[in-house]
């Protein structure tokens, strides 16, 4: 009985500590990201985009950029953040070293005029909200997909946020329909799978809307290509339309 009381007391104490800990962790995904916990730093001042809410909490913000996609690379100690028209690369060893300009890649939308003509807002709907960030292979490359002014588009870039050389061809990349949503406000999910697919070929699995009208909600797997030859070995798979 005494042992049970001691264990119960410790459990209640742990719950209280965790509640107090996380009650100070808040995220405003439109304006800033304040959910990264780190050790107290020696300085209380820093660049304009780092704000100290408490000694052990820091926030990253480069303005109202709608930070809604996160991908952690433990091996490189990096957090990638998908925002409006940009991908950020945050240094988790010291988030204070991250720069809004140096540690970002701009991915501007195409054909904004067409998006606006369909009744969408120019400065939100018709931007390129990055909704998928996934490491590929050994992590030296990233798969990126964005709303691209309600015309989803995908890219493959280097993990240091530079574009691949112009002569580098990645099959199956360019059209992001069914890989990420049209609408930046829509929920979606995606994961890059390296092993276990037919032919053991890498591919993306996603759950999203595959039409502008949102009439086609889909679970989707991309075409599977041999990345060495560029040849498509297996066609895409999807759930039945309107299922």
Coordinates of C-alpha atoms in Angstrom, one line a residue:
X1 CA 0.0 0.0 0.0
X2 CA 2.8 2.4 0.9
X3 CA 4.5 1.7 -2.4
X4 CA 1.3 2.4 -4.3
X5 CA 0.9 5.7 -2.5
X6 CA 4.5 6.7 -3.3
X7 CA 4.1 5.8 -7.0
X8 CA 0.8 7.7 -7.2
X9 CA 2.4 10.8 -5.6
X10 CA 5.3 10.6 -8.1
X11 CA 2.8 10.2 -11.0
X12 CA 0.8 13.2 -9.9
X13 CA 4.0 15.3 -9.5
X14 CA 5.1 14.3 -13.0
X15 CA 1.7 15.3 -14.5
X16 CA 1.9 18.6 -12.8
X17 CA 5.4 19.3 -14.0
X18 CA 4.5 18.4 -17.6
X19 CA 1.4 20.5 -17.5
X20 CA 3.3 23.5 -16.3
X21 CA 6.0 22.9 -18.8
X22 CA 3.8 22.7 -21.9
X23 CA 1.4 25.5 -20.7
X24 CA 4.2 27.9 -21.6
X25 CA 4.7 26.4 -25.1
X26 CA 2.4 28.1 -27.6
X27 CA 2.5 28.4 -31.3
X28 CA 1.0 31.1 -33.5
X29 CA 1.5 29.4 -36.9
X30 CA 0.5 32.5 -38.8
X31 CA 3.0 34.9 -37.3
X32 CA 5.6 33.0 -35.4
X33 CA 6.7 29.6 -34.2
X34 CA 7.5 29.4 -30.5
X35 CA 7.5 25.7 -29.7
X36 CA 11.2 24.9 -29.7
X37 CA 12.7 24.3 -26.3
X38 CA 16.4 24.8 -25.6
X39 CA 18.8 25.6 -22.8
X40 CA 19.0 29.2 -21.5
X41 CA 21.4 31.2 -23.6
X42 CA 23.9 33.7 -22.4
X43 CA 22.3 36.7 -24.1
X44 CA 18.9 38.2 -23.8
X45 CA 19.2 40.0 -27.1
X46 CA 19.3 38.7 -30.7
X47 CA 18.1 39.3 -34.2
X48 CA 14.6 40.7 -34.7
X49 CA 13.1 37.2 -35.5
X50 CA 14.1 35.6 -32.2
X51 CA 11.9 36.4 -29.2
X52 CA 12.5 35.2 -25.6
X53 CA 9.3 34.3 -23.9
X54 CA 11.1 32.5 -21.1
X55 CA 14.7 31.6 -20.4
X56 CA 14.2 28.2 -22.0
X57 CA 11.8 29.1 -24.8
X58 CA 12.6 30.9 -28.0
X59 CA 10.4 31.8 -31.0
X60 CA 11.3 32.0 -34.7
X61 CA 9.4 34.4 -36.9
X62 CA 10.0 36.2 -40.2
X63 CA 6.7 37.9 -40.3
X64 CA 3.2 36.7 -41.2
X65 CA 4.3 33.7 -43.3
X66 CA 1.8 31.0 -42.1
X67 CA 4.2 28.4 -40.7
X68 CA 2.3 25.2 -41.0
X69 CA 4.6 22.4 -42.1
X70 CA 7.5 20.9 -40.1
X71 CA 10.1 18.3 -40.9
X72 CA 12.8 17.2 -38.4
X73 CA 16.2 15.9 -39.7
X74 CA 17.7 14.4 -36.5
X75 CA 20.9 13.4 -38.3
X76 CA 21.6 17.0 -39.4
X77 CA 20.1 18.6 -36.2
X78 CA 17.9 20.7 -38.5
X79 CA 14.2 21.6 -38.5
X80 CA 12.7 22.5 -41.9
X81 CA 9.7 24.8 -41.7
X82 CA 7.3 25.2 -44.6
X83 CA 5.7 28.6 -44.9
X84 CA 4.1 30.9 -47.5
X85 CA 6.4 31.0 -50.5
X86 CA 9.4 29.8 -48.4
X87 CA 11.1 26.9 -46.8
X88 CA 13.2 27.6 -43.8
X89 CA 16.1 25.6 -42.4
X90 CA 16.5 26.1 -38.6
X91 CA 19.6 25.2 -36.6
X92 CA 18.4 23.3 -33.6
X93 CA 21.7 23.5 -31.8
X94 CA 21.1 27.2 -31.5
X95 CA 17.9 28.5 -33.1
X96 CA 19.4 32.0 -32.6
X97 CA 21.8 31.4 -35.5
X98 CA 18.9 30.9 -38.0
X99 CA 18.5 33.8 -40.5
X100 CA 15.3 34.8 -42.3
X101 CA 17.3 35.5 -45.5
X102 CA 20.3 33.1 -45.4
X103 CA 18.4 30.0 -44.2
X104 CA 15.5 30.2 -46.5
X105 CA 14.6 29.2 -50.1
X106 CA 12.0 31.2 -52.0
X107 CA 9.5 29.2 -54.0
X108 CA 7.2 31.8 -55.6
X109 CA 3.8 30.8 -57.1
X110 CA 3.2 30.6 -60.8
X111 CA 0.2 32.0 -62.7
X112 CA -1.2 34.1 -59.9
X113 CA -3.5 35.9 -62.3
X114 CA -5.4 32.7 -63.2
X115 CA -5.9 32.0 -59.5
X116 CA -7.3 35.4 -58.8
X117 CA -9.6 35.1 -61.8
X118 CA -11.2 32.1 -60.1
X119 CA -12.2 34.3 -57.1
X120 CA -9.3 33.6 -54.8
X121 CA -7.4 36.2 -52.7
X122 CA -4.1 37.4 -54.2
X123 CA -2.2 37.7 -51.0
X124 CA -3.2 34.5 -49.3
X125 CA -5.0 31.9 -51.5
X126 CA -2.9 32.6 -54.5
X127 CA 0.5 32.2 -52.8
X128 CA 2.6 29.1 -52.6
X129 CA 2.0 27.5 -49.2
X130 CA 4.5 24.7 -48.6
X131 CA 2.5 21.8 -47.3
X132 CA 4.9 18.8 -47.7
X133 CA 8.6 18.5 -46.7
X134 CA 10.2 15.1 -46.7
X135 CA 13.7 13.8 -46.7
X136 CA 14.7 11.6 -49.6
X137 CA 17.3 8.8 -49.5
X138 CA 20.2 9.7 -47.2
X139 CA 18.6 13.1 -46.5
X140 CA 20.8 15.1 -48.9
X141 CA 17.7 15.9 -50.9
X142 CA 14.2 17.1 -49.9
X143 CA 10.9 16.5 -51.5
X144 CA 8.8 19.7 -51.4
X145 CA 5.1 20.3 -52.4
X146 CA 3.2 23.5 -52.3
X147 CA -0.2 24.9 -53.2
X148 CA 1.2 27.1 -55.9
X149 CA -1.7 29.5 -56.4
X150 CA -4.3 26.7 -56.3
X151 CA -2.3 24.6 -58.8
X152 CA -0.2 22.2 -56.7
X153 CA 3.5 21.9 -57.7
X154 CA 6.4 19.8 -56.4
X155 CA 10.1 20.2 -56.3
X156 CA 13.2 18.2 -55.3
X157 CA 15.9 20.4 -53.8
X158 CA 19.2 19.9 -51.8
X159 CA 18.9 19.7 -48.1
X160 CA 21.0 22.9 -47.8
X161 CA 18.0 24.7 -49.5
X162 CA 19.7 25.1 -52.9
X163 CA 18.2 24.0 -56.2
X164 CA 19.5 21.0 -58.1
X165 CA 21.7 21.7 -61.1
X166 CA 19.6 22.4 -64.2
X167 CA 20.9 19.3 -65.9
X168 CA 19.6 17.1 -63.1
X169 CA 16.4 15.3 -64.0
X170 CA 14.1 13.8 -61.3
X171 CA 11.3 11.8 -62.9
X172 CA 7.7 12.4 -61.8
X173 CA 8.4 15.8 -60.4
X174 CA 6.7 19.0 -61.4
X175 CA 2.9 18.5 -61.0
X176 CA 1.8 18.3 -57.3
X177 CA -1.9 17.4 -57.8
X178 CA -2.9 14.6 -55.3
X179 CA 0.4 15.1 -53.5
X180 CA -0.5 18.3 -51.6
X181 CA -3.7 20.4 -51.5
X182 CA -4.9 23.2 -53.7
X183 CA -6.2 25.2 -50.7
X184 CA -3.7 26.3 -48.1
X185 CA -6.4 26.0 -45.4
X186 CA -7.0 22.3 -46.2
X187 CA -5.6 19.6 -44.0
X188 CA -3.4 17.0 -45.7
X189 CA -0.7 14.5 -44.9
X190 CA 2.2 12.9 -46.7
X191 CA 5.2 10.6 -46.2
X192 CA 8.1 9.7 -48.4
X193 CA 8.6 5.9 -48.3
X194 CA 12.0 4.5 -49.3
X195 CA 11.6 0.8 -48.7
X196 CA 8.7 -1.7 -49.1
X197 CA 7.1 -0.4 -52.3
X198 CA 6.9 -2.6 -55.4
X199 CA 10.4 -3.1 -56.8
X200 CA 11.6 -1.5 -53.6
X201 CA 11.4 1.9 -55.3
X202 CA 10.9 5.1 -53.3
X203 CA 7.7 7.1 -53.6
X204 CA 5.3 9.5 -51.9
X205 CA 2.1 8.5 -50.1
X206 CA -0.4 11.3 -49.5
X207 CA -3.9 12.1 -48.2
X208 CA -5.3 15.3 -49.7
X209 CA -7.9 16.9 -52.1
X210 CA -7.1 16.2 -55.7
X211 CA -9.5 18.8 -57.3
X212 CA -9.9 22.5 -57.2
X213 CA -13.5 22.1 -56.2
X214 CA -12.5 19.7 -53.3
X215 CA -14.8 17.1 -54.7
X216 CA -12.1 14.4 -54.8
X217 CA -10.6 13.5 -51.5
X218 CA -7.9 10.9 -52.1
X219 CA -5.3 8.6 -50.6
X220 CA -2.6 8.5 -53.2
X221 CA 0.7 6.9 -54.0
X222 CA 2.8 8.4 -56.8
X223 CA 4.2 6.6 -59.8
X224 CA 7.3 4.6 -58.9
X225 CA 10.4 5.4 -61.0
X226 CA 13.9 3.9 -61.2
X227 CA 15.8 7.0 -60.3
X228 CA 18.9 5.7 -62.0
X229 CA 17.3 5.2 -65.4
X230 CA 14.4 7.6 -65.0
X231 CA 12.0 4.9 -66.2
X232 CA 8.5 4.5 -64.7
X233 CA 8.2 1.0 -63.3
X234 CA 4.8 1.2 -61.6
X235 CA 1.9 3.5 -62.1
X236 CA 0.3 5.5 -59.3
X237 CA -2.3 4.0 -57.0
X238 CA -5.3 5.8 -55.4
X239 CA -8.6 5.3 -53.6
X240 CA -11.7 5.3 -55.7
X241 CA -13.0 8.7 -56.7
X242 CA -15.9 9.8 -54.5
X243 CA -15.4 6.8 -52.3

